[in-house]
Amino acid sequence: MLTTIEVTGVNVATEIPLRVRGCCQPVAPRIPGPDAEECAAVFRALGDTTRLQMIHMLAKATEPVCVCDFTASFDLGQPTISHHLAKLRAAGLITSTRRGIWTFHQLNPAMSQAAREVVALLH
Amino acid sequence: MLTTIEVTGVNVATEIPLRVRGCCQPVAPRIPGPDAEECAAVFRALGDTTRLQMIHMLAKATEPVCVCDFTASFDLGQPTISHHLAKLRAAGLITSTRRGIWTFHQLNPAMSQAAREVVALLH
DNA sequence: TCCTTGCATCGATGGCTGTCGATCTGTTGA
DNA sequence: TCAACAGATCGACAGCCATCGATGCAAGGA
């Protein structure tokens, strides 16, 4: 175990680094570009408290949820809720179905495997 | 299976909704506020392709990684890399240790359980 | 045919974020 | 003591994002 000292959020160690490879070398194979962007997009969609709560609500819900359920649950206007739902839809996390006057939302059954694994973490 | 028609990204179903509870009702218990915000912060930190690649590299690396390794791997300036590392550090995903001239970075061994589960998905 | 209702869309606005060049700081070696 | 280097910080800037009020639009009911 190294003895370290906190300095502006960075630990200062007093020992010589054990370093095999040279410096300034790429370290490991990267995630393929498109995969990384798609994965980041899912994280970005969930990187907002409101949308995270929405996905959690949909994951818990036993029947489809309409927009007014969300507006009743969050202190936000209807256009803002609609905007968040559009973001979740664009990320492929939910699907929306209109039945008569109402539009119902649910987790996308055809969600990507990566997205499914992330959503599963939200119980 | 419902027969649906695509209209501006929303499916239009022709059947009457099966709805037990009334409309405009909160649906399920929410994630406690602080938990949701902390969780969203982790997702937000991973919601950028560069940072996602960084975490992936650190997860794959067998020894600590210094800033110049990242600048060699990404087409970004050193201040930008430093900025992204600071974001990952603020989210509790990595720790940074200075040894002599270099600052080495690694996945935070004391990462929150939620964060650990998310990072584990990146292989 | 007209009104009401649920929801999407538009335009505006303030705040946040990714990126850069310039600069500052701390460490090493001469 | 000083020069060279790794990396953090600062200030600026452009682009994105969350939010709102206003408006448009489709469906249902009178």
mmCIF file of N, CA, C and O (backbone and C1' of nucleotides) in Angstrom, chain B residues 66-68 78-79 82 101-103, chain D residues 4-10 26-27:
data_model
loop_
_atom_site.group_PDB
_atom_site.id
_atom_site.type_symbol
_atom_site.label_atom_id
_atom_site.label_comp_id
_atom_site.label_asym_id
_atom_site.label_seq_id
_atom_site.Cartn_x
_atom_site.Cartn_y
_atom_site.Cartn_z
ATOM 1 N N CYS B 66 -1.637 7.231 -17.542
ATOM 2 C CA CYS B 66 -1.396 8.659 -17.332
ATOM 3 C C CYS B 66 -2.056 9.484 -18.427
ATOM 4 O O CYS B 66 -2.521 8.955 -19.433
ATOM 5 N N VAL B 67 -2.098 10.795 -18.204
ATOM 6 C CA VAL B 67 -2.830 11.677 -19.106
ATOM 7 C C VAL B 67 -2.321 11.571 -20.532
ATOM 8 O O VAL B 67 -3.092 11.569 -21.492
ATOM 9 N N CYS B 68 -0.997 11.426 -20.663
ATOM 10 C CA CYS B 68 -0.434 11.403 -22.017
ATOM 11 C C CYS B 68 -0.879 10.161 -22.776
ATOM 12 O O CYS B 68 -0.913 10.172 -24.002
ATOM 13 N N GLN B 78 -4.691 18.443 -24.501
ATOM 14 C CA GLN B 78 -4.450 18.028 -23.118
ATOM 15 C C GLN B 78 -5.410 18.689 -22.139
ATOM 16 O O GLN B 78 -5.911 18.015 -21.213
ATOM 17 N N PRO B 79 -5.746 19.972 -22.277
ATOM 18 C CA PRO B 79 -6.709 20.573 -21.342
ATOM 19 C C PRO B 79 -8.070 19.886 -21.401
ATOM 20 O O PRO B 79 -8.723 19.722 -20.373
ATOM 21 N N SER B 82 -7.871 16.605 -19.590
ATOM 22 C CA SER B 82 -7.819 16.906 -18.162
ATOM 23 C C SER B 82 -9.218 17.245 -17.641
ATOM 24 O O SER B 82 -9.606 16.834 -16.540
ATOM 25 N N ILE B 101 6.566 13.067 -11.838
ATOM 26 C CA ILE B 101 6.059 13.996 -12.845
ATOM 27 C C ILE B 101 4.659 13.622 -13.314
ATOM 28 O O ILE B 101 3.869 14.469 -13.669
ATOM 29 N N TRP B 102 4.374 12.329 -13.304
ATOM 30 C CA TRP B 102 3.135 11.865 -13.924
ATOM 31 C C TRP B 102 1.974 11.739 -12.946
ATOM 32 O O TRP B 102 2.183 11.514 -11.747
ATOM 33 N N THR B 103 0.791 11.890 -13.454
ATOM 34 C CA THR B 103 -0.417 11.591 -12.686
ATOM 35 C C THR B 103 -1.079 10.367 -13.306
ATOM 36 O O THR B 103 -1.404 10.382 -14.493
ATOM 37 P P DA D 4 14.822 25.063 -21.884
ATOM 38 O "O5'" DA D 4 14.127 23.680 -21.508
ATOM 39 C "C5'" DA D 4 14.933 22.574 -21.118
ATOM 40 C "C4'" DA D 4 14.040 21.423 -20.685
ATOM 41 C "C3'" DA D 4 12.762 21.264 -21.520
ATOM 42 O "O3'" DA D 4 12.550 19.895 -21.795
ATOM 43 C "C1'" DA D 4 12.206 21.482 -19.232
ATOM 44 P P DC D 5 11.460 19.463 -22.896
ATOM 45 O "O5'" DC D 5 10.339 18.750 -22.022
ATOM 46 C "C5'" DC D 5 10.704 17.761 -21.078
ATOM 47 C "C4'" DC D 5 9.607 17.600 -20.046
ATOM 48 C "C3'" DC D 5 8.198 17.501 -20.646
ATOM 49 O "O3'" DC D 5 7.686 16.201 -20.400
ATOM 50 C "C1'" DC D 5 8.267 18.885 -18.698
ATOM 51 P P DA D 6 6.266 15.746 -20.997
ATOM 52 O "O5'" DA D 6 5.330 15.684 -19.710
ATOM 53 C "C5'" DA D 6 5.727 14.889 -18.604
ATOM 54 C "C4'" DA D 6 4.648 14.930 -17.535
ATOM 55 C "C3'" DA D 6 3.232 14.731 -18.071
ATOM 56 O "O3'" DA D 6 2.508 13.943 -17.134
ATOM 57 C "C1'" DA D 6 3.436 16.893 -17.082
ATOM 58 P P DG D 7 1.022 13.451 -17.487
ATOM 59 O "O5'" DG D 7 0.157 14.633 -16.858
ATOM 60 C "C5'" DG D 7 0.277 14.909 -15.478
ATOM 61 C "C4'" DG D 7 -0.385 16.227 -15.147
ATOM 62 C "C3'" DG D 7 -1.853 16.378 -15.597
ATOM 63 O "O3'" DG D 7 -2.604 16.750 -14.478
ATOM 64 C "C1'" DG D 7 -0.630 18.312 -16.058
ATOM 65 P P DA D 8 -4.191 16.572 -14.418
ATOM 66 O "O5'" DA D 8 -4.630 17.896 -13.634
ATOM 67 C "C5'" DA D 8 -3.927 18.256 -12.458
ATOM 68 C "C4'" DA D 8 -4.128 19.746 -12.172
ATOM 69 C "C3'" DA D 8 -5.576 20.226 -12.274
ATOM 70 O "O3'" DA D 8 -5.869 21.061 -11.155
ATOM 71 C "C1'" DA D 8 -4.189 21.498 -13.725
ATOM 72 P P DT D 9 -7.340 21.601 -10.923
ATOM 73 O "O5'" DT D 9 -7.306 23.082 -11.554
ATOM 74 C "C5'" DT D 9 -6.289 23.982 -11.127
ATOM 75 C "C4'" DT D 9 -6.387 25.278 -11.915
ATOM 76 C "C3'" DT D 9 -7.810 25.807 -12.106
ATOM 77 O "O3'" DT D 9 -7.843 27.148 -11.659
ATOM 78 C "C1'" DT D 9 -6.636 25.805 -14.153
ATOM 79 P P DC D 10 -9.233 27.945 -11.612
ATOM 80 O "O5'" DC D 10 -9.095 28.968 -12.820
ATOM 81 C "C5'" DC D 10 -7.836 29.621 -13.053
ATOM 82 C "C4'" DC D 10 -7.936 30.529 -14.270
ATOM 83 C "C3'" DC D 10 -9.326 31.084 -14.528
ATOM 84 O "O3'" DC D 10 -9.238 32.458 -14.853
ATOM 85 C "C1'" DC D 10 -8.548 29.949 -16.455
ATOM 86 P P DA D 26 -54.336 16.882 -38.026
ATOM 87 O "O5'" DA D 26 -54.868 15.537 -37.343
ATOM 88 C "C5'" DA D 26 -53.973 14.756 -36.566
ATOM 89 C "C4'" DA D 26 -54.714 14.108 -35.409
ATOM 90 C "C3'" DA D 26 -56.034 13.442 -35.799
ATOM 91 O "O3'" DA D 26 -56.133 12.199 -35.136
ATOM 92 C "C1'" DA D 26 -56.404 15.007 -34.069
ATOM 93 P P DA D 27 -57.226 11.115 -35.621
ATOM 94 O "O5'" DA D 27 -58.156 10.971 -34.341
ATOM 95 C "C5'" DA D 27 -57.562 10.669 -33.086
ATOM 96 C "C4'" DA D 27 -58.573 10.881 -31.984
ATOM 97 C "C3'" DA D 27 -59.960 10.300 -32.287
ATOM 98 O "O3'" DA D 27 -60.365 9.511 -31.193
ATOM 99 C "C1'" DA D 27 -60.133 12.588 -31.641
#
